């Protein structure tokens, strides 16, 4: 996703293989990477429990 703030163009991308966001800003010398702060710890995958299905009479 591209967006502009104060006449500067930024690019936001998700690096799925690294499971993190990447942010770049364009400059006269090319794209520059901006560090992204992660304020939440990684969590375990969610587990969904399903109860027994009720059978519908014919």
CSV table of N, CA, C and O in Angstrom, one decimal:
chain,number,residue,atom,x,y,z
A,1,UNK,N,0.8,-1.1,0.0
A,1,UNK,CA,0.0,0.0,0.0
A,1,UNK,C,0.9,1.2,0.0
A,1,UNK,O,1.9,1.3,0.8
A,2,UNK,N,0.6,2.2,-0.9
A,2,UNK,CA,1.3,3.4,-0.9
A,2,UNK,C,0.5,4.5,-0.3
A,2,UNK,O,-0.7,4.5,-0.4
A,3,UNK,N,1.1,5.4,0.5
A,3,UNK,CA,0.4,6.6,1.0
A,3,UNK,C,1.4,7.7,1.2
A,3,UNK,O,2.6,7.5,1.2
A,4,UNK,N,0.8,8.9,1.3
A,4,UNK,CA,1.7,10.1,1.5
A,4,UNK,C,1.4,10.8,2.8
A,4,UNK,O,0.2,11.0,3.1
A,5,UNK,N,2.4,11.3,3.4
A,5,UNK,CA,2.3,12.2,4.6
A,5,UNK,C,3.3,13.3,4.4
A,5,UNK,O,4.5,13.0,4.2
A,6,UNK,N,2.9,14.5,4.5
A,6,UNK,CA,3.7,15.7,4.4
A,6,UNK,C,4.6,15.6,3.1
A,6,UNK,O,5.8,15.8,3.1
A,7,UNK,N,3.9,15.3,2.0
A,7,UNK,CA,4.5,15.2,0.6
A,7,UNK,C,5.6,14.2,0.5
A,7,UNK,O,6.5,14.3,-0.4
A,8,UNK,N,5.7,13.2,1.4
A,8,UNK,CA,6.6,12.1,1.3
A,8,UNK,C,5.8,10.8,1.0
A,8,UNK,O,4.8,10.6,1.7
A,9,UNK,N,6.3,10.0,0.1
A,9,UNK,CA,5.6,8.8,-0.2
A,9,UNK,C,6.1,7.6,0.6
A,9,UNK,O,7.4,7.4,0.6
A,10,UNK,N,5.2,6.8,1.2
A,10,UNK,CA,5.6,5.7,2.0
A,10,UNK,C,5.0,4.4,1.4
A,10,UNK,O,4.0,4.5,0.7
A,11,UNK,N,5.6,3.3,1.6
A,11,UNK,CA,5.1,2.0,1.1
A,11,UNK,C,5.1,1.0,2.2
A,11,UNK,O,6.1,0.9,2.9
A,12,UNK,N,4.0,0.4,2.4
A,12,UNK,CA,3.8,-0.6,3.5
A,12,UNK,C,3.5,-1.9,2.9
A,12,UNK,O,2.8,-2.1,1.9
A,13,UNK,N,4.3,-2.9,3.4
A,13,UNK,CA,4.2,-4.3,2.8
A,13,UNK,C,4.2,-5.3,3.9
A,13,UNK,O,4.9,-5.1,5.0
A,14,UNK,N,3.6,-6.4,3.7
A,14,UNK,CA,3.6,-7.5,4.7
A,14,UNK,C,4.6,-8.6,4.2
A,14,UNK,O,4.4,-9.2,3.1
A,15,UNK,N,5.6,-8.9,4.9
A,15,UNK,CA,6.6,-9.9,4.6
A,15,UNK,C,6.1,-11.2,5.3
A,15,UNK,O,6.4,-11.5,6.4
A,16,UNK,N,5.3,-12.0,4.5
A,16,UNK,CA,4.6,-13.1,5.1
A,16,UNK,C,5.6,-14.2,5.6
A,16,UNK,O,5.4,-14.9,6.6
A,17,UNK,N,6.7,-14.4,4.8
A,17,UNK,CA,7.7,-15.4,5.2
A,17,UNK,C,8.4,-15.0,6.5
A,17,UNK,O,8.9,-15.9,7.2
A,18,UNK,N,8.5,-13.7,6.8
A,18,UNK,CA,9.1,-13.3,8.0
A,18,UNK,C,8.1,-12.9,9.1
A,18,UNK,O,8.5,-12.6,10.2
A,19,UNK,N,6.8,-12.9,8.7
A,19,UNK,CA,5.7,-12.6,9.7
A,19,UNK,C,5.9,-11.2,10.3
A,19,UNK,O,5.8,-11.0,11.5
A,20,UNK,N,6.2,-10.2,9.4
A,20,UNK,CA,6.3,-8.8,10.0
A,20,UNK,C,6.0,-7.8,8.9
A,20,UNK,O,6.0,-8.1,7.7
A,21,UNK,N,5.7,-6.6,9.3
A,21,UNK,CA,5.5,-5.5,8.4
A,21,UNK,C,6.8,-4.8,8.0
A,21,UNK,O,7.7,-4.7,8.8
A,22,UNK,N,6.8,-4.3,6.7
A,22,UNK,CA,7.9,-3.6,6.2
A,22,UNK,C,7.4,-2.2,5.8
A,22,UNK,O,6.4,-2.1,5.1
A,23,UNK,N,8.2,-1.2,6.1
A,23,UNK,CA,7.8,0.2,5.7
A,23,UNK,C,9.0,0.8,5.1
A,23,UNK,O,10.1,0.8,5.6
A,24,UNK,N,8.8,1.5,3.9
A,24,UNK,CA,9.8,2.2,3.2
A,24,UNK,C,9.3,3.6,2.9
A,24,UNK,O,8.1,3.8,2.7
A,25,UNK,N,10.3,4.5,2.8
A,25,UNK,CA,10.0,5.9,2.4
A,25,UNK,C,10.9,6.2,1.2
A,25,UNK,O,12.0,5.8,1.2
A,26,UNK,N,10.3,6.9,0.2
A,26,UNK,CA,11.1,7.3,-0.9
A,26,UNK,C,11.9,8.5,-0.6
A,26,UNK,O,11.5,9.4,0.1
A,27,UNK,N,13.1,8.6,-1.2
A,27,UNK,CA,14.0,9.7,-1.0
A,27,UNK,C,14.7,10.0,-2.3
A,27,UNK,O,14.6,9.2,-3.2
A,28,UNK,N,15.5,11.0,-2.3
A,28,UNK,CA,16.2,11.4,-3.5
A,28,UNK,C,17.3,10.3,-3.9
A,28,UNK,O,17.6,10.1,-5.1
A,29,UNK,N,17.7,9.5,-2.9
A,29,UNK,CA,18.7,8.5,-3.2
A,29,UNK,C,18.1,7.1,-3.3
A,29,UNK,O,18.8,6.1,-3.5
A,30,UNK,N,16.8,7.0,-3.3
A,30,UNK,CA,16.1,5.7,-3.4
A,30,UNK,C,15.2,5.4,-2.2
A,30,UNK,O,15.1,6.3,-1.3
A,31,UNK,N,14.7,4.2,-2.1
A,31,UNK,CA,13.9,3.8,-1.0
A,31,UNK,C,14.7,3.5,0.3
A,31,UNK,O,15.8,3.0,0.2
A,32,UNK,N,14.2,4.0,1.4
A,32,UNK,CA,14.9,3.8,2.7
A,32,UNK,C,14.0,3.0,3.6
A,32,UNK,O,12.8,3.4,3.7
A,33,UNK,N,14.5,2.0,4.3
A,33,UNK,CA,13.7,1.2,5.2
A,33,UNK,C,13.5,1.9,6.5
A,33,UNK,O,14.4,2.6,7.0
A,34,UNK,N,12.3,1.8,7.1
A,34,UNK,CA,12.0,2.4,8.4
A,34,UNK,C,11.7,1.2,9.3
A,34,UNK,O,10.8,0.4,9.0
A,35,UNK,N,12.3,1.2,10.5
A,35,UNK,CA,12.0,0.1,11.5
A,35,UNK,C,10.6,0.2,12.0
A,35,UNK,O,10.0,1.3,12.1
A,36,UNK,N,10.0,-1.0,12.2
A,36,UNK,CA,8.6,-1.0,12.7
A,36,UNK,C,8.7,-1.6,14.1
A,36,UNK,O,9.2,-2.7,14.3
A,37,UNK,N,8.1,-0.9,15.0
A,37,UNK,CA,8.1,-1.3,16.4
A,37,UNK,C,6.9,-2.3,16.6
A,37,UNK,O,5.8,-2.0,16.2
A,38,UNK,N,7.2,-3.4,17.3
A,38,UNK,CA,6.1,-4.4,17.6
A,38,UNK,C,5.8,-4.3,19.1
A,38,UNK,O,6.7,-4.5,19.9
A,39,UNK,N,4.6,-3.9,19.4
A,39,UNK,CA,4.2,-3.6,20.8
A,39,UNK,C,3.5,-4.8,21.4
A,39,UNK,O,3.0,-4.7,22.5
A,40,UNK,N,3.3,-5.9,20.7
A,40,UNK,CA,2.6,-7.0,21.3
A,40,UNK,C,3.5,-8.3,21.1
A,40,UNK,O,4.1,-8.5,20.1
A,41,UNK,N,3.5,-9.1,22.1
A,41,UNK,CA,4.3,-10.4,22.0
A,41,UNK,C,3.5,-11.3,21.0
A,41,UNK,O,2.3,-11.2,20.8
A,42,UNK,N,4.3,-12.2,20.4
A,42,UNK,CA,3.7,-13.2,19.5
A,42,UNK,C,2.8,-14.1,20.4
A,42,UNK,O,3.1,-14.4,21.5
A,43,UNK,N,1.7,-14.6,19.8
A,43,UNK,CA,0.8,-15.4,20.5
A,43,UNK,C,0.8,-16.8,19.9
A,43,UNK,O,1.2,-17.0,18.8
A,44,UNK,N,0.3,-17.7,20.7
A,44,UNK,CA,0.1,-19.1,20.1
A,44,UNK,C,-1.0,-19.1,19.2
A,44,UNK,O,-1.9,-18.3,19.3
A,45,UNK,N,-1.1,-20.1,18.2
A,45,UNK,CA,-2.2,-20.1,17.3
A,45,UNK,C,-3.5,-20.4,18.1
A,45,UNK,O,-3.5,-21.0,19.1
A,46,UNK,N,-4.6,-19.8,17.6
A,46,UNK,CA,-5.9,-20.0,18.2
A,46,UNK,C,-6.4,-21.4,18.0
A,46,UNK,O,-6.2,-22.0,16.9
A,47,UNK,N,-7.1,-22.0,18.9
A,47,UNK,CA,-7.7,-23.3,18.8
A,47,UNK,C,-9.2,-23.1,18.9
A,47,UNK,O,-9.7,-22.4,19.8
A,48,UNK,N,-10.0,-23.6,17.9
A,48,UNK,CA,-11.4,-23.5,17.9
A,48,UNK,C,-12.0,-24.8,18.2
A,48,UNK,O,-11.7,-25.8,17.6
A,49,UNK,N,-12.8,-24.9,19.3
A,49,UNK,CA,-13.5,-26.1,19.7
A,49,UNK,C,-14.9,-26.1,19.2
A,49,UNK,O,-15.6,-25.1,19.4
A,50,UNK,N,-15.3,-27.2,18.6
A,50,UNK,CA,-16.7,-27.3,18.2
A,50,UNK,C,-17.4,-28.4,19.0
A,50,UNK,O,-16.9,-29.4,19.3
A,51,UNK,N,-18.6,-28.0,19.4
A,51,UNK,CA,-19.4,-29.0,20.1
A,51,UNK,C,-20.0,-30.0,19.1
A,51,UNK,O,-19.8,-29.9,17.9
A,52,UNK,N,-20.7,-31.0,19.7
A,52,UNK,CA,-21.3,-32.0,18.8
A,52,UNK,C,-22.4,-31.4,18.0
A,52,UNK,O,-23.2,-30.5,18.4
A,53,UNK,N,-22.5,-31.8,16.7
A,53,UNK,CA,-23.5,-31.3,15.8
A,53,UNK,C,-24.8,-32.0,16.1
A,53,UNK,O,-24.9,-33.2,16.4
A,54,UNK,N,-25.9,-31.2,16.1
A,54,UNK,CA,-27.2,-31.8,16.3
A,54,UNK,C,-27.7,-32.2,14.9
A,54,UNK,O,-27.6,-31.5,14.0
A,55,UNK,N,-28.3,-33.4,14.9
A,55,UNK,CA,-28.8,-33.9,13.7
A,55,UNK,C,-30.2,-33.5,13.5
A,55,UNK,O,-31.0,-33.5,14.4
A,56,UNK,N,-30.5,-33.0,12.2
A,56,UNK,CA,-31.8,-32.6,11.9
A,56,UNK,C,-32.7,-33.8,11.4
A,56,UNK,O,-32.2,-34.6,10.7
A,57,UNK,N,-33.9,-33.9,11.9
A,57,UNK,CA,-34.8,-35.0,11.5
A,57,UNK,C,-35.1,-34.8,10.0
A,57,UNK,O,-35.3,-33.7,9.5
A,58,UNK,N,-35.3,-35.9,9.3
A,58,UNK,CA,-35.7,-35.9,7.9
A,58,UNK,C,-37.1,-35.5,7.7
A,58,UNK,O,-38.0,-35.9,8.3
